[in-house]
Amino acid sequence: MRPILMKGHERPLTFLKYNREGDLLFSCAKDHNPTVWFADNGERLGVYKGHNGAVWSCDVSRDSMRLITGSADQTAKLWNVQTGAQLYTFNFDSPARSVQFSVGDKLAIVTTDPFMGHPPTIQVKQIARDPSEQTGESVLTIKGPGRITGAIWGPLNKTIISGGEDGILRTWDTETGSLLKESDKETGHQKRITSISKSADGSHFLTSSLDKSAKLWDTRTLTLLKTYVTSAPVNACAISPLLDHVVIGGGQDAVNVTMTDHRAGKFEAKFFHKILQEEIGGVKGHFGPINALAFNPDGRSFASGGEDGYVRLHHFDPDYFNIKI
């Protein structure tokens, strides 16, 4: 399995996202320029210019027409995927951290960081079909207890699930903004949740954490289903849409990168069996911690983005599909 090395970012990667068909891969990095690539050969298609801060996350609409990005420059922007034109800018009082379109693309979540006395929030924005009618006000604003590191839509957009600095998952009602559930403190993550990744059907989701584990949860009940333990902090995770596999990656917290030499870092994407919780293999290659992972929606390839500024695109060999445990 020879990876395709995609060099287009000058700073560490923060997020990767495939579109629904799996022919485009969107990458976000700390260099202000979200980029789109052909997902089969890694050719760079274009760059979305306009942010002037690190871009933390992105999402693409179901029809691959709209891109939303959240950035440390205190904005979230809507883009035309095809032309790279900025359609709208949502302004906030603090950095925008995580963004996600709802099912149907009529709404989007944007989470913001605590900053200069402003509390962390989860905000729901209405997304107009016609960009000229787009407005900036929030349909719902939830003030979070402590920094929110990521948020996803629950089933039928009825709930929002957020993960935080404290390692606790919370389910919020999207109508009222009230807190419905919290994950169990004992069995849940003990340190900051670094990423949240949904399964293809949305029935369960995977979280990664600095407590050196990733955990699989039931979306409706927040019941802990599985735990995948590794030897280093986990920065990113993804669920295979095809096989019962999950992939997790990390190495070190970005803050501590200079503390060790390159051989000491465990910079490989590790594959685990989703049900049996056993490690089935790993893919090495990054010269720094892995900050982003994504599976192609067809399950036949995956991409990883590292602190080293590279996106590595891996098309699986045939024998990957026959791994027996």
Tab-separated table of C-alpha atoms in Angstrom:
chain	number	residue	atom	x	y	z
A	1	MET	CA	0.000	0.000	0.000
A	2	ARG	CA	1.987	2.962	-1.243
A	3	PRO	CA	0.657	6.215	0.122
A	4	ILE	CA	0.191	9.258	-2.070
A	5	LEU	CA	1.899	12.214	-0.393
A	6	MET	CA	-0.074	15.413	-0.783
A	7	LYS	CA	1.927	18.524	-0.002
A	8	GLY	CA	-0.048	21.732	-0.120
A	9	HIS	CA	-0.144	23.008	3.431
A	10	GLU	CA	2.668	24.935	5.064
A	11	ARG	CA	1.476	24.271	8.608
A	12	PRO	CA	0.133	21.282	10.570
A	13	LEU	CA	-3.098	19.647	9.391
A	14	THR	CA	-6.155	20.006	11.617
A	15	PHE	CA	-9.027	18.257	9.809
A	16	LEU	CA	-9.905	16.060	6.822
A	17	LYS	CA	-13.306	15.509	5.238
A	18	TYR	CA	-14.456	13.546	2.184
A	19	ASN	CA	-17.562	14.564	0.282
A	20	ARG	CA	-20.436	12.077	0.078
A	21	GLU	CA	-19.401	10.559	-3.246
A	22	GLY	CA	-15.834	10.188	-2.041
A	23	ASP	CA	-14.253	11.823	-5.101
A	24	LEU	CA	-13.117	14.973	-3.265
A	25	LEU	CA	-11.060	15.355	-0.101
A	26	PHE	CA	-11.097	18.634	1.849
A	27	SER	CA	-8.216	19.457	4.172
A	28	CYS	CA	-7.908	22.140	6.842
A	29	ALA	CA	-4.663	23.310	8.401
A	30	LYS	CA	-3.164	26.046	10.526
A	31	ASP	CA	-2.063	27.905	7.376
A	32	HIS	CA	-5.406	29.700	6.782
A	33	ASN	CA	-6.106	27.942	3.453
A	34	PRO	CA	-8.601	25.054	3.291
A	35	THR	CA	-7.748	22.945	0.248
A	36	VAL	CA	-9.641	20.499	-1.962
A	37	TRP	CA	-7.988	17.488	-3.634
A	38	PHE	CA	-8.999	14.707	-6.004
A	39	ALA	CA	-9.417	11.746	-3.703
A	40	ASP	CA	-8.240	9.095	-6.149
A	41	ASN	CA	-4.850	10.474	-7.205
A	42	GLY	CA	-4.216	13.251	-4.681
A	43	GLU	CA	-4.116	16.038	-7.251
A	44	ARG	CA	-4.765	19.458	-5.770
A	45	LEU	CA	-7.860	21.084	-7.223
A	46	GLY	CA	-7.890	24.409	-5.447
A	47	VAL	CA	-7.656	26.507	-2.311
A	48	TYR	CA	-10.334	28.511	-0.488
A	49	LYS	CA	-8.732	31.869	0.261
A	50	GLY	CA	-10.183	34.280	2.793
A	51	HIS	CA	-9.484	33.164	6.354
A	52	ASN	CA	-6.703	34.822	8.293
A	53	GLY	CA	-6.294	32.342	11.111
A	54	ALA	CA	-5.864	28.601	11.562
A	55	VAL	CA	-8.819	26.657	10.124
A	56	TRP	CA	-9.969	24.045	12.642
A	57	SER	CA	-12.655	22.111	10.787
A	58	CYS	CA	-14.880	21.961	7.731
A	59	ASP	CA	-17.910	20.179	6.363
A	60	VAL	CA	-19.282	19.761	2.870
A	61	SER	CA	-22.950	19.630	1.924
A	62	ARG	CA	-24.573	16.454	0.628
A	63	ASP	CA	-24.635	17.760	-2.953
A	64	SER	CA	-20.966	18.898	-2.742
A	65	MET	CA	-21.973	22.468	-3.598
A	66	ARG	CA	-21.274	24.193	-0.277
A	67	LEU	CA	-18.314	24.081	2.077
A	68	ILE	CA	-18.392	25.465	5.622
A	69	THR	CA	-15.183	26.182	7.539
A	70	GLY	CA	-14.534	27.231	11.130
A	71	SER	CA	-11.461	29.280	11.931
A	72	ALA	CA	-9.430	30.877	14.722
A	73	ASP	CA	-10.000	34.252	13.031
A	74	GLN	CA	-13.385	34.238	14.819
A	75	THR	CA	-15.404	33.446	11.698
A	76	ALA	CA	-17.098	30.536	9.997
A	77	LYS	CA	-17.356	30.879	6.239
A	78	LEU	CA	-19.605	29.370	3.581
A	79	TRP	CA	-17.940	28.694	0.227
A	80	ASN	CA	-18.954	27.632	-3.249
A	81	VAL	CA	-17.057	24.332	-3.612
A	82	GLN	CA	-16.755	24.613	-7.390
A	83	THR	CA	-15.585	28.208	-7.776
A	84	GLY	CA	-13.929	28.829	-4.396
A	85	ALA	CA	-16.054	31.961	-3.962
A	86	GLN	CA	-16.915	33.095	-0.424
A	87	LEU	CA	-20.687	33.046	-0.065
A	88	TYR	CA	-21.081	34.261	3.515
A	89	THR	CA	-19.112	34.951	6.694
A	90	PHE	CA	-20.514	34.259	10.167
A	91	ASN	CA	-18.772	36.457	12.726
A	92	PHE	CA	-18.238	35.437	16.348
A	93	ASP	CA	-16.707	36.912	19.483
A	94	SER	CA	-14.225	34.063	19.775
A	95	PRO	CA	-12.512	31.420	17.582
A	96	ALA	CA	-14.847	28.986	15.744
A	97	ARG	CA	-13.778	25.427	16.489
A	98	SER	CA	-16.017	22.773	14.985
A	99	VAL	CA	-18.590	22.994	12.173
A	100	GLN	CA	-21.078	20.505	10.782
A	101	PHE	CA	-24.052	20.600	8.415
A	102	SER	CA	-27.248	18.950	9.610
A	103	VAL	CA	-29.009	16.156	7.749
A	104	GLY	CA	-30.643	18.056	4.879
A	105	ASP	CA	-28.066	20.884	4.993
A	106	LYS	CA	-30.627	23.448	6.207
A	107	LEU	CA	-28.792	24.014	9.502
A	108	ALA	CA	-25.197	24.051	10.663
A	109	ILE	CA	-23.562	23.757	14.076
A	110	VAL	CA	-20.671	26.063	14.870
A	111	THR	CA	-18.923	25.716	18.229
A	112	THR	CA	-16.860	28.589	19.621
A	113	ASP	CA	-14.022	28.654	22.145
A	114	PRO	CA	-13.930	30.566	25.416
A	115	PHE	CA	-12.091	33.832	24.771
A	116	MET	CA	-11.630	37.149	26.593
A	117	GLY	CA	-14.488	36.531	28.992
A	118	HIS	CA	-16.837	35.079	26.342
A	119	PRO	CA	-18.086	31.599	27.335
A	120	PRO	CA	-17.757	28.640	24.949
A	121	THR	CA	-20.916	28.135	22.874
A	122	ILE	CA	-22.635	25.753	20.495
A	123	GLN	CA	-24.537	27.798	17.914
A	124	VAL	CA	-27.014	26.624	15.297
A	125	LYS	CA	-27.166	28.686	12.102
A	126	GLN	CA	-29.804	28.482	9.404
A	127	ILE	CA	-28.321	27.852	5.972
A	128	ALA	CA	-30.284	29.545	3.193
A	129	ARG	CA	-30.637	27.789	-0.144
A	130	ASP	CA	-29.896	31.077	-1.886
A	131	PRO	CA	-26.677	32.652	-0.553
A	132	SER	CA	-28.052	36.164	-1.121
A	133	GLU	CA	-30.702	35.460	1.547
A	134	GLN	CA	-28.212	34.142	4.105
A	135	THR	CA	-28.333	35.781	7.543
A	136	GLY	CA	-25.955	35.587	10.467
A	137	GLU	CA	-28.186	35.166	13.495
A	138	SER	CA	-28.239	31.962	15.482
A	139	VAL	CA	-31.419	29.884	15.763
A	140	LEU	CA	-30.054	28.454	19.009
A	141	THR	CA	-27.129	29.272	21.282
A	142	ILE	CA	-26.051	26.854	24.015
A	143	LYS	CA	-23.468	28.047	26.517
A	144	GLY	CA	-21.196	25.144	27.325
A	145	PRO	CA	-19.753	24.199	30.675
A	146	GLY	CA	-16.052	24.386	29.845
A	147	ARG	CA	-14.318	24.373	26.483
A	148	ILE	CA	-16.100	22.413	23.743
A	149	THR	CA	-13.752	20.493	21.458
A	150	GLY	CA	-16.306	19.162	19.000
A	151	ALA	CA	-20.008	18.693	18.281
A	152	ILE	CA	-22.075	16.478	15.992
A	153	TRP	CA	-25.761	16.271	15.087
A	154	GLY	CA	-27.755	13.459	16.672
A	155	PRO	CA	-30.464	11.435	14.907
A	156	LEU	CA	-32.908	13.471	12.782
A	157	ASN	CA	-31.229	16.708	13.959
A	158	LYS	CA	-33.220	16.424	17.194
A	159	THR	CA	-30.113	16.521	19.382
A	160	ILE	CA	-26.542	17.810	19.361
A	161	ILE	CA	-23.786	15.783	20.996
A	162	SER	CA	-20.773	17.733	22.222
A	163	GLY	CA	-17.424	16.643	23.631
A	164	GLY	CA	-15.322	18.773	25.884
A	165	GLU	CA	-12.096	19.542	27.654
A	166	ASP	CA	-13.392	17.634	30.693
A	167	GLY	CA	-13.769	14.363	28.748
A	168	ILE	CA	-17.542	14.283	29.171
A	169	LEU	CA	-20.024	13.908	26.279
A	170	ARG	CA	-23.265	15.859	26.497
A	171	THR	CA	-26.506	15.550	24.524
A	172	TRP	CA	-28.477	18.775	23.999
A	173	ASP	CA	-32.036	19.269	22.767
A	174	THR	CA	-31.961	21.315	19.536
A	175	GLU	CA	-35.403	22.848	20.163
A	176	THR	CA	-34.878	24.120	23.705
A	177	GLY	CA	-31.101	23.975	24.152
A	178	SER	CA	-31.547	22.018	27.385
A	179	LEU	CA	-29.081	19.362	28.536
A	180	LEU	CA	-30.586	15.896	28.097
A	181	LYS	CA	-27.765	13.493	28.976
A	182	GLU	CA	-24.172	13.301	30.102
A	183	SER	CA	-21.820	10.400	29.563
A	184	ASP	CA	-20.768	8.424	32.616
A	185	LYS	CA	-17.699	9.953	34.250
A	186	GLU	CA	-16.293	6.629	35.448
A	187	THR	CA	-16.375	4.719	32.160
A	188	GLY	CA	-15.913	7.772	29.905
A	189	HIS	CA	-12.785	9.640	28.864
A	190	GLN	CA	-10.521	10.888	31.644
A	191	LYS	CA	-8.928	13.678	29.613
A	192	ARG	CA	-9.846	16.062	26.814
A	193	ILE	CA	-11.852	14.651	23.905
A	194	THR	CA	-9.919	15.512	20.747
A	195	SER	CA	-12.323	14.443	17.995
A	196	ILE	CA	-15.764	12.977	17.369
A	197	SER	CA	-16.524	10.880	14.299
A	198	LYS	CA	-19.920	9.459	13.302
A	199	SER	CA	-20.569	6.069	11.744
A	200	ALA	CA	-21.973	6.032	8.216
A	201	ASP	CA	-25.550	5.465	9.439
A	202	GLY	CA	-25.201	7.766	12.451
A	203	SER	CA	-26.264	5.082	14.942
A	204	HIS	CA	-22.971	5.159	16.818
A	205	PHE	CA	-19.922	7.405	16.979
A	206	LEU	CA	-16.260	7.276	17.942
A	207	THR	CA	-14.398	9.695	20.205
A	208	SER	CA	-10.651	10.058	20.656
A	209	SER	CA	-8.961	11.498	23.705
A	210	LEU	CA	-5.644	12.499	25.224
A	211	ASP	CA	-6.228	9.721	27.784
A	212	LYS	CA	-4.664	7.349	25.184
A	213	SER	CA	-7.924	5.721	24.156
A	214	ALA	CA	-10.768	5.938	21.668
A	215	LYS	CA	-14.312	4.974	22.615
A	216	LEU	CA	-17.390	3.911	20.656
A	217	TRP	CA	-20.771	5.219	21.837
A	218	ASP	CA	-24.442	4.698	21.069
A	219	THR	CA	-25.721	7.972	19.572
A	220	ARG	CA	-29.185	7.863	21.155
A	221	THR	CA	-28.370	6.709	24.667
A	222	LEU	CA	-24.688	7.728	25.110
A	223	THR	CA	-24.035	4.142	26.219
A	224	LEU	CA	-20.361	3.205	26.017
A	225	LEU	CA	-20.036	0.280	23.591
A	226	LYS	CA	-16.303	-0.295	23.071
A	227	THR	CA	-12.920	1.067	24.116
A	228	TYR	CA	-9.707	0.952	22.057
A	229	VAL	CA	-6.588	1.439	24.139
A	230	THR	CA	-3.258	2.605	22.757
A	231	SER	CA	0.069	3.808	24.136
A	232	ALA	CA	-0.021	7.477	23.141
A	233	PRO	CA	-2.525	10.357	23.210
A	234	VAL	CA	-5.099	10.029	20.406
A	235	ASN	CA	-5.780	13.136	18.290
A	236	ALA	CA	-8.010	11.702	15.571
A	237	CYS	CA	-10.263	8.760	14.788
A	238	ALA	CA	-12.543	7.432	12.059
A	239	ILE	CA	-14.952	4.527	11.540
A	240	SER	CA	-14.758	2.381	8.413
A	241	PRO	CA	-18.027	2.506	6.429
A	242	LEU	CA	-17.266	-0.893	4.882
A	243	LEU	CA	-15.657	-3.224	7.418
A	244	ASP	CA	-15.815	-3.522	11.198
A	245	HIS	CA	-12.690	-1.418	11.580
A	246	VAL	CA	-11.808	1.833	13.271
A	247	VAL	CA	-8.621	3.814	12.740
A	248	ILE	CA	-7.062	6.027	15.397
A	249	GLY	CA	-4.002	8.260	15.241
A	250	GLY	CA	-2.054	10.601	17.426
A	251	GLY	CA	1.396	10.583	18.948
A	252	GLN	CA	1.745	13.520	21.255
A	253	ASP	CA	-0.125	16.636	22.070
A	254	ALA	CA	1.011	19.300	19.592
A	255	VAL	CA	2.371	21.342	22.507
A	256	ASN	CA	4.988	18.713	23.364
A	257	VAL	CA	6.251	17.933	19.876
A	258	THR	CA	9.720	19.390	20.387
A	259	MET	CA	10.339	17.377	23.553
A	260	THR	CA	11.396	14.088	21.941
A	261	ASP	CA	13.351	12.942	18.921
A	262	HIS	CA	11.465	11.623	15.898
A	263	ARG	CA	12.025	7.952	16.679
A	264	ALA	CA	10.349	8.202	20.058
A	265	GLY	CA	7.048	9.486	18.636
A	266	LYS	CA	4.491	6.831	17.779
A	267	PHE	CA	3.242	8.411	14.594
A	268	GLU	CA	1.217	5.638	13.037
A	269	ALA	CA	-2.419	5.239	12.208
A	270	LYS	CA	-3.563	2.166	14.121
A	271	PHE	CA	-6.410	-0.043	12.950
A	272	PHE	CA	-8.598	-1.812	15.492
A	273	HIS	CA	-11.358	-4.362	15.062
A	274	LYS	CA	-14.510	-2.442	15.941
A	275	ILE	CA	-16.218	-5.336	17.726
A	276	LEU	CA	-13.315	-7.291	19.201
A	277	GLN	CA	-11.364	-4.142	20.209
A	278	GLU	CA	-8.113	-5.773	19.050
A	279	GLU	CA	-5.398	-3.985	17.095
A	280	ILE	CA	-5.113	-5.411	13.584
A	281	GLY	CA	-2.367	-3.280	12.086
A	282	GLY	CA	-0.814	0.111	11.654
A	283	VAL	CA	0.299	2.490	8.927
A	284	LYS	CA	3.451	4.458	9.684
A	285	GLY	CA	4.803	7.401	7.771
A	286	HIS	CA	4.118	10.765	9.379
A	287	PHE	CA	7.052	12.693	10.852
A	288	GLY	CA	4.828	14.219	13.504
A	289	PRO	CA	1.648	13.391	15.378
A	290	ILE	CA	-1.418	12.524	13.306
A	291	ASN	CA	-4.008	15.275	13.747
A	292	ALA	CA	-6.694	14.207	11.267
A	293	LEU	CA	-8.091	10.959	9.844
A	294	ALA	CA	-10.900	10.209	7.411
A	295	PHE	CA	-12.205	7.142	5.596
A	296	ASN	CA	-13.410	7.416	2.030
A	297	PRO	CA	-17.196	6.746	2.051
A	298	ASP	CA	-16.572	3.603	-0.038
A	299	GLY	CA	-14.244	2.257	2.669
A	300	ARG	CA	-11.505	1.431	0.147
A	301	SER	CA	-9.080	4.184	1.079
A	302	PHE	CA	-8.289	6.518	3.938
A	303	ALA	CA	-6.395	9.753	4.448
A	304	SER	CA	-4.309	11.007	7.362
A	305	GLY	CA	-3.068	14.508	8.063
A	306	GLY	CA	-0.117	15.229	10.298
A	307	GLU	CA	1.701	17.840	12.291
A	308	ASP	CA	4.290	17.575	9.467
A	309	GLY	CA	1.961	19.373	7.029
A	310	TYR	CA	1.442	16.357	4.781
A	311	VAL	CA	-1.768	14.611	3.823
A	312	ARG	CA	-1.111	10.933	3.137
A	313	LEU	CA	-3.673	9.142	1.006
A	314	HIS	CA	-3.757	5.345	1.289
A	315	HIS	CA	-5.629	3.074	-1.108
A	316	PHE	CA	-5.992	-0.317	0.562
A	317	ASP	CA	-4.439	-3.427	-0.960
A	318	PRO	CA	-6.794	-6.329	-1.758
A	319	ASP	CA	-5.500	-8.334	1.206
A	320	TYR	CA	-6.759	-5.654	3.614
A	321	PHE	CA	-10.301	-6.764	2.829
A	322	ASN	CA	-9.513	-10.354	3.812
A	323	ILE	CA	-7.965	-9.738	7.230
A	324	LYS	CA	-9.145	-12.470	9.580
A	325	ILE	CA	-8.896	-12.274	13.345
